[in-house]
Amino acid sequence: MRRDVPLRRSLLLRLLAVSALVSACSVAATAWLAIQTTAVAIREERGQALADDTRIYDSLLGYAARHPRWDGVGPTVRALARETGHRIIVTSDGRQIADSQSAARLPYRPPDKATAVIDPLAVSPDLLPDSASSST
């Protein structure tokens, strides 16, 4: 007496459906977790890069305020580059004054637009450390 069980009531089919549902949920959860982790890492990296850029800007602005010429800025540029891991190039009127990479393989080609302009008499308020608290 063998009775065929309808397919919709089959235990095997139910177990297969539950397994597929669990698999789909785990894939979705893993994708969501990867997206969240990547977003946090990108925000932290962006914040660190901004902090490094601000530190470089402040140091070079201080150098410009204390020295009438950029001639001796090389050691300061190299020290900042070692501390931050960024390549720093100081130019004036398109002419390279200092480069943190002493043995650059390619000839220097200035970018179309400067990353930061350092003028001790016209400081950018966006890069000042107290600009956020003084604006409110």
Tab-separated table of C-alpha atoms in Angstrom, residues 39-131:
chain	number	residue	atom	x	y	z
A	39	ALA	CA	31.530	52.247	3.837
A	40	VAL	CA	33.021	52.622	7.325
A	41	ALA	CA	36.532	51.933	6.016
A	42	ILE	CA	36.120	54.540	3.256
A	43	ARG	CA	34.875	57.155	5.749
A	44	GLU	CA	37.810	56.482	8.065
A	45	GLU	CA	40.299	56.637	5.190
A	46	ARG	CA	38.800	59.898	3.941
A	47	GLY	CA	38.969	61.372	7.444
A	48	GLN	CA	42.600	60.324	7.844
A	49	ALA	CA	43.515	61.803	4.453
A	50	LEU	CA	41.830	65.087	5.399
A	51	ALA	CA	43.649	65.141	8.749
A	52	ASP	CA	46.967	64.483	6.984
A	53	ASP	CA	46.307	67.202	4.415
A	54	THR	CA	45.405	69.665	7.161
A	55	ARG	CA	48.571	68.797	9.084
A	56	ILE	CA	50.704	69.303	5.962
A	57	TYR	CA	48.946	72.587	5.202
A	58	ASP	CA	49.404	73.865	8.765
A	59	SER	CA	53.089	72.904	8.830
A	60	LEU	CA	53.842	74.544	5.485
A	61	LEU	CA	51.815	77.604	6.447
A	62	GLY	CA	53.883	77.856	9.637
A	63	TYR	CA	57.068	77.497	7.612
A	64	ALA	CA	55.921	80.266	5.248
A	65	ALA	CA	55.112	82.535	8.188
A	66	ARG	CA	58.568	82.048	9.763
A	67	HIS	CA	60.727	82.160	6.612
A	68	PRO	CA	60.852	84.825	3.893
A	69	ARG	CA	61.803	82.271	1.201
A	70	TRP	CA	61.025	78.619	0.406
A	71	ASP	CA	64.674	77.683	-0.221
A	72	GLY	CA	65.123	75.561	2.919
A	73	VAL	CA	61.724	73.829	2.933
A	74	GLY	CA	63.116	70.500	1.635
A	75	PRO	CA	63.790	68.852	5.027
A	76	THR	CA	60.358	69.934	6.307
A	77	VAL	CA	58.671	68.506	3.213
A	78	ARG	CA	60.519	65.191	3.511
A	79	ALA	CA	59.725	64.900	7.234
A	80	LEU	CA	56.027	65.573	6.602
A	81	ALA	CA	56.006	63.028	3.778
A	82	ARG	CA	57.555	60.363	6.039
A	83	GLU	CA	55.005	61.059	8.791
A	84	THR	CA	51.923	61.125	6.560
A	85	GLY	CA	52.860	58.821	3.693
A	86	HIS	CA	51.882	61.457	1.113
A	87	ARG	CA	54.039	62.822	-1.669
A	88	ILE	CA	54.442	66.558	-1.203
A	89	ILE	CA	55.615	68.940	-3.901
A	90	VAL	CA	56.052	72.661	-3.278
A	91	THR	CA	55.954	74.868	-6.356
A	92	SER	CA	56.073	78.572	-7.019
A	93	ASP	CA	54.914	79.970	-10.355
A	94	GLY	CA	55.023	76.476	-11.873
A	95	ARG	CA	58.633	75.924	-10.765
A	96	GLN	CA	59.347	73.029	-8.409
A	97	ILE	CA	60.948	74.167	-5.147
A	98	ALA	CA	60.831	70.987	-3.066
A	99	ASP	CA	59.740	67.389	-3.611
A	100	SER	CA	59.419	64.715	-0.947
A	101	GLN	CA	60.655	62.114	-3.455
A	102	SER	CA	64.274	63.042	-3.935
A	103	ALA	CA	64.848	60.631	-6.825
A	104	ALA	CA	61.676	60.955	-8.852
A	105	ARG	CA	61.840	58.768	-11.959
A	106	LEU	CA	59.652	60.946	-14.108
A	107	PRO	CA	60.182	64.662	-14.646
A	108	TYR	CA	57.861	66.766	-12.534
A	109	ARG	CA	54.742	67.959	-14.275
A	110	PRO	CA	52.617	70.313	-12.176
A	111	PRO	CA	48.915	69.490	-11.982
A	112	ASP	CA	46.377	71.691	-13.720
A	113	LYS	CA	45.075	72.866	-10.372
A	114	ALA	CA	46.983	73.185	-7.092
A	115	THR	CA	45.835	71.003	-4.221
A	116	ALA	CA	46.463	73.803	-1.741
A	117	VAL	CA	47.725	77.351	-2.067
A	118	ILE	CA	49.783	78.540	0.882
A	119	ASP	CA	49.820	82.250	1.494
A	120	PRO	CA	50.497	83.262	5.114
A	121	LEU	CA	48.657	86.542	4.554
A	122	ALA	CA	45.532	84.891	3.090
A	123	VAL	CA	44.833	81.712	5.045
A	124	SER	CA	42.051	79.424	3.828
A	125	PRO	CA	39.403	79.307	6.592
A	126	ASP	CA	38.345	75.824	5.468
A	127	LEU	CA	41.681	74.332	6.526
A	128	LEU	CA	42.033	76.099	9.856
A	129	PRO	CA	41.629	73.802	12.887
A	130	ASP	CA	39.163	76.134	14.652
A	131	SER	CA	37.059	76.971	11.578
